[in-house]
Amino acid sequence: IFDVSGSSTPTLDGSYAPPGGAPGPGWADDGYVYLRSGTSSLLVLKRNVAGTALDQVGSLDLGAEATGRPEKSGDYLYQQLKDGNLLVISVADPTAPAIAGRCAAQRTGKMTVAQSCAFIASSGYVDLYDGGKPAAPRFLASLADSGMAPSGISTAGDVLLISDGSAKRLRCYRILK
């Protein structure tokens, strides 16, 4: 845990070691850390009052092995599973995360979320999923781009940004919803 407030030099305040193994990828937002632990668990952590450690305040068994990091949009986390599903997880109450919905994913890859949509970029494709109805997320469309090998993905406003490692360029797509 690093304190970066009011200083150009971060200070180490504490650390966290999840029970049963090394931490996986995670997402931090609104004072909580959503951290994958092992291959199929999601932990919800909050900094303790002293600011020296993270305390577990919630957890969820994902039911299958996860891949990639969880991504948050509003009160929902999106998580890809290696069994080919995309989960939408409600974290409206971070102490009681719950699977709100799931849908079959076309493929796994680098993922980001914006405007209740999940974008998954994989070798040659960008897949779009609508999470507007969290209980019933659905696949919308694929954009084929045969030369693309994504190394990163994010959004900035209404623009989807994909770092293409093979072409050494940044691909930009306008999000119209």
mmCIF file of C-alpha atoms in Angstrom:
data_model
loop_
_atom_site.group_PDB
_atom_site.id
_atom_site.type_symbol
_atom_site.label_atom_id
_atom_site.label_comp_id
_atom_site.label_asym_id
_atom_site.label_seq_id
_atom_site.Cartn_x
_atom_site.Cartn_y
_atom_site.Cartn_z
ATOM 1 C CA ILE A 1 0.000 0.000 0.000
ATOM 2 C CA PHE A 2 1.554 3.280 -1.112
ATOM 3 C CA ASP A 3 0.581 6.722 0.133
ATOM 4 C CA VAL A 4 0.779 9.145 -2.798
ATOM 5 C CA SER A 5 -1.162 12.021 -1.226
ATOM 6 C CA GLY A 6 0.443 15.430 -1.364
ATOM 7 C CA SER A 7 3.869 14.142 -2.215
ATOM 8 C CA SER A 8 5.971 13.534 -5.266
ATOM 9 C CA THR A 9 7.589 10.631 -3.426
ATOM 10 C CA PRO A 10 5.232 7.725 -2.603
ATOM 11 C CA THR A 11 5.782 6.018 0.751
ATOM 12 C CA LEU A 12 5.133 2.367 1.503
ATOM 13 C CA ASP A 13 2.494 2.148 4.245
ATOM 14 C CA GLY A 14 1.704 -1.570 4.245
ATOM 15 C CA SER A 15 1.075 -4.682 2.182
ATOM 16 C CA TYR A 16 -1.410 -7.491 1.642
ATOM 17 C CA ALA A 17 -0.892 -11.222 1.155
ATOM 18 C CA PRO A 18 -4.102 -13.073 0.237
ATOM 19 C CA PRO A 19 -4.783 -16.343 2.014
ATOM 20 C CA GLY A 20 -3.818 -19.386 0.008
ATOM 21 C CA GLY A 21 -1.510 -17.893 -2.576
ATOM 22 C CA ALA A 22 -0.263 -15.046 -4.666
ATOM 23 C CA PRO A 23 -2.638 -12.242 -5.615
ATOM 24 C CA GLY A 24 -3.938 -12.116 -9.164
ATOM 25 C CA PRO A 25 -4.911 -9.070 -11.191
ATOM 26 C CA GLY A 26 -7.235 -6.522 -9.639
ATOM 27 C CA TRP A 27 -9.083 -3.233 -9.901
ATOM 28 C CA ALA A 28 -9.215 -0.353 -7.395
ATOM 29 C CA ASP A 29 -12.147 2.065 -7.183
ATOM 30 C CA ASP A 30 -14.124 4.009 -4.570
ATOM 31 C CA GLY A 31 -11.878 2.933 -1.692
ATOM 32 C CA TYR A 32 -12.102 -0.787 -2.502
ATOM 33 C CA VAL A 33 -9.740 -3.215 -4.191
ATOM 34 C CA TYR A 34 -11.294 -6.042 -6.218
ATOM 35 C CA LEU A 35 -8.592 -8.679 -6.395
ATOM 36 C CA ARG A 36 -8.510 -12.097 -7.975
ATOM 37 C CA SER A 37 -7.075 -14.668 -5.621
ATOM 38 C CA GLY A 38 -6.074 -18.043 -6.965
ATOM 39 C CA THR A 39 -7.756 -18.892 -10.236
ATOM 40 C CA SER A 40 -11.435 -18.684 -9.367
ATOM 41 C CA SER A 41 -11.966 -16.353 -6.392
ATOM 42 C CA LEU A 42 -12.629 -12.633 -6.184
ATOM 43 C CA LEU A 43 -11.747 -10.801 -2.977
ATOM 44 C CA VAL A 44 -13.015 -7.352 -1.998
ATOM 45 C CA LEU A 45 -10.552 -5.440 0.176
ATOM 46 C CA LYS A 46 -10.658 -2.105 1.985
ATOM 47 C CA ARG A 47 -7.820 -0.197 3.610
ATOM 48 C CA ASN A 48 -7.895 -0.439 7.401
ATOM 49 C CA VAL A 49 -8.387 2.635 9.601
ATOM 50 C CA ALA A 50 -4.650 2.908 10.335
ATOM 51 C CA GLY A 51 -3.940 2.781 6.596
ATOM 52 C CA THR A 52 -1.343 0.065 7.040
ATOM 53 C CA ALA A 53 -3.137 -2.969 5.619
ATOM 54 C CA LEU A 54 -6.007 -4.153 3.490
ATOM 55 C CA ASP A 55 -8.832 -6.006 5.208
ATOM 56 C CA GLN A 56 -11.029 -8.453 3.344
ATOM 57 C CA VAL A 57 -14.651 -7.270 3.444
ATOM 58 C CA GLY A 58 -16.198 -9.570 0.831
ATOM 59 C CA SER A 59 -15.519 -12.487 -1.501
ATOM 60 C CA LEU A 60 -17.063 -14.439 -4.351
ATOM 61 C CA ASP A 61 -16.411 -17.861 -5.862
ATOM 62 C CA LEU A 62 -16.431 -17.275 -9.633
ATOM 63 C CA GLY A 63 -17.317 -20.900 -10.323
ATOM 64 C CA ALA A 64 -14.624 -21.344 -12.979
ATOM 65 C CA GLU A 65 -11.044 -20.324 -13.707
ATOM 66 C CA ALA A 66 -10.781 -16.627 -14.573
ATOM 67 C CA THR A 67 -8.508 -14.965 -17.093
ATOM 68 C CA GLY A 68 -7.439 -11.323 -17.332
ATOM 69 C CA ARG A 69 -8.201 -8.717 -14.746
ATOM 70 C CA PRO A 70 -11.651 -7.688 -13.566
ATOM 71 C CA GLU A 71 -12.868 -4.387 -15.030
ATOM 72 C CA LYS A 72 -15.339 -2.071 -13.257
ATOM 73 C CA SER A 73 -18.104 0.101 -14.669
ATOM 74 C CA GLY A 74 -20.556 1.673 -12.221
ATOM 75 C CA ASP A 75 -21.743 -0.919 -9.717
ATOM 76 C CA TYR A 76 -20.551 -3.843 -11.836
ATOM 77 C CA LEU A 77 -17.351 -5.784 -12.448
ATOM 78 C CA TYR A 78 -16.818 -7.691 -15.673
ATOM 79 C CA GLN A 79 -14.669 -10.831 -15.559
ATOM 80 C CA GLN A 80 -13.681 -13.223 -18.332
ATOM 81 C CA LEU A 81 -13.586 -16.932 -17.588
ATOM 82 C CA LYS A 82 -11.448 -19.544 -19.317
ATOM 83 C CA ASP A 83 -14.589 -21.675 -19.866
ATOM 84 C CA GLY A 84 -15.704 -19.095 -22.453
ATOM 85 C CA ASN A 85 -18.082 -17.015 -20.330
ATOM 86 C CA LEU A 86 -18.156 -13.324 -19.508
ATOM 87 C CA LEU A 87 -19.465 -12.621 -15.990
ATOM 88 C CA VAL A 88 -21.173 -9.450 -14.812
ATOM 89 C CA ILE A 89 -20.745 -9.145 -11.042
ATOM 90 C CA SER A 90 -22.739 -6.731 -8.886
ATOM 91 C CA VAL A 91 -20.572 -4.854 -6.385
ATOM 92 C CA ALA A 92 -23.286 -2.358 -5.404
ATOM 93 C CA ASP A 93 -22.672 -3.747 -1.908
ATOM 94 C CA PRO A 94 -18.927 -4.480 -1.925
ATOM 95 C CA THR A 95 -19.280 -6.672 1.171
ATOM 96 C CA ALA A 96 -21.581 -9.032 -0.763
ATOM 97 C CA PRO A 97 -20.494 -9.291 -4.417
ATOM 98 C CA ALA A 98 -22.837 -11.448 -6.498
ATOM 99 C CA ILE A 99 -22.957 -12.741 -10.047
ATOM 100 C CA ALA A 100 -25.652 -10.683 -11.779
ATOM 101 C CA GLY A 101 -25.421 -12.353 -15.189
ATOM 102 C CA ARG A 102 -23.269 -14.160 -17.718
ATOM 103 C CA CYS A 103 -23.041 -14.727 -21.437
ATOM 104 C CA ALA A 104 -20.969 -16.842 -23.786
ATOM 105 C CA ALA A 105 -17.930 -14.964 -25.032
ATOM 106 C CA GLN A 106 -16.705 -15.318 -28.599
ATOM 107 C CA ARG A 107 -13.084 -15.452 -27.411
ATOM 108 C CA THR A 108 -10.878 -14.196 -24.547
ATOM 109 C CA GLY A 109 -8.382 -11.366 -24.762
ATOM 110 C CA LYS A 110 -7.581 -7.920 -23.395
ATOM 111 C CA MET A 111 -10.723 -6.318 -21.939
ATOM 112 C CA THR A 112 -11.985 -2.886 -20.949
ATOM 113 C CA VAL A 113 -15.452 -1.570 -20.114
ATOM 114 C CA ALA A 114 -17.203 1.729 -20.779
ATOM 115 C CA GLN A 115 -20.819 2.851 -21.037
ATOM 116 C CA SER A 116 -22.055 -0.567 -19.793
ATOM 117 C CA CYS A 117 -20.246 -2.285 -22.666
ATOM 118 C CA ALA A 118 -17.359 -4.722 -22.533
ATOM 119 C CA PHE A 119 -14.774 -4.647 -25.304
ATOM 120 C CA ILE A 120 -12.547 -7.709 -25.709
ATOM 121 C CA ALA A 121 -9.605 -7.411 -28.110
ATOM 122 C CA SER A 122 -7.883 -10.581 -29.244
ATOM 123 C CA SER A 123 -5.666 -11.508 -32.143
ATOM 124 C CA GLY A 124 -7.546 -10.207 -35.192
ATOM 125 C CA TYR A 125 -10.820 -9.246 -33.450
ATOM 126 C CA VAL A 126 -12.580 -6.721 -31.228
ATOM 127 C CA ASP A 127 -15.762 -8.137 -29.670
ATOM 128 C CA LEU A 128 -18.471 -5.924 -28.161
ATOM 129 C CA TYR A 129 -20.826 -7.019 -25.362
ATOM 130 C CA ASP A 130 -23.812 -5.103 -24.001
ATOM 131 C CA GLY A 131 -23.992 -5.131 -20.186
ATOM 132 C CA GLY A 132 -26.831 -2.586 -20.005
ATOM 133 C CA LYS A 133 -29.072 -5.303 -18.545
ATOM 134 C CA PRO A 134 -26.614 -6.906 -16.096
ATOM 135 C CA ALA A 135 -28.796 -9.990 -15.586
ATOM 136 C CA ALA A 136 -28.712 -10.642 -19.338
ATOM 137 C CA PRO A 137 -25.461 -9.403 -20.916
ATOM 138 C CA ARG A 138 -25.212 -10.181 -24.601
ATOM 139 C CA PHE A 139 -22.774 -10.320 -27.469
ATOM 140 C CA LEU A 140 -23.405 -7.516 -29.983
ATOM 141 C CA ALA A 141 -20.798 -7.627 -32.727
ATOM 142 C CA SER A 142 -17.239 -8.391 -33.796
ATOM 143 C CA LEU A 143 -14.891 -6.194 -35.731
ATOM 144 C CA ALA A 144 -12.362 -8.245 -37.703
ATOM 145 C CA ASP A 145 -8.899 -6.761 -38.025
ATOM 146 C CA SER A 146 -6.604 -9.540 -39.202
ATOM 147 C CA GLY A 147 -3.324 -7.752 -38.538
ATOM 148 C CA MET A 148 -4.028 -6.820 -34.933
ATOM 149 C CA ALA A 149 -2.177 -8.336 -31.964
ATOM 150 C CA PRO A 150 -3.383 -6.309 -28.948
ATOM 151 C CA SER A 151 -1.000 -5.662 -26.085
ATOM 152 C CA GLY A 152 -3.326 -3.299 -24.188
ATOM 153 C CA ILE A 153 -6.810 -1.805 -24.277
ATOM 154 C CA SER A 154 -8.550 1.134 -22.590
ATOM 155 C CA THR A 155 -11.082 3.866 -23.202
ATOM 156 C CA ALA A 156 -10.884 7.635 -23.093
ATOM 157 C CA GLY A 157 -14.304 9.249 -23.247
ATOM 158 C CA ASP A 158 -16.014 7.826 -26.314
ATOM 159 C CA VAL A 159 -12.834 6.415 -27.857
ATOM 160 C CA LEU A 160 -11.646 2.814 -27.589
ATOM 161 C CA LEU A 161 -7.840 2.620 -27.624
ATOM 162 C CA ILE A 162 -6.003 -0.588 -28.511
ATOM 163 C CA SER A 163 -2.241 -0.815 -28.375
ATOM 164 C CA ASP A 164 -1.192 -3.065 -31.248
ATOM 165 C CA GLY A 165 2.158 -4.609 -30.378
ATOM 166 C CA SER A 166 2.750 -6.284 -33.742
ATOM 167 C CA ALA A 167 2.162 -3.148 -35.822
ATOM 168 C CA LYS A 168 3.675 -0.841 -33.185
ATOM 169 C CA ARG A 169 0.738 1.538 -33.377
ATOM 170 C CA LEU A 170 -2.261 2.707 -31.400
ATOM 171 C CA ARG A 171 -5.623 1.835 -32.915
ATOM 172 C CA CYS A 172 -8.490 4.201 -32.094
ATOM 173 C CA TYR A 173 -12.185 3.401 -32.514
ATOM 174 C CA ARG A 174 -15.070 5.765 -31.816
ATOM 175 C CA ILE A 175 -17.708 4.332 -29.457
ATOM 176 C CA LEU A 176 -21.206 5.235 -30.591
ATOM 177 C CA LYS A 177 -23.954 3.910 -28.370
#
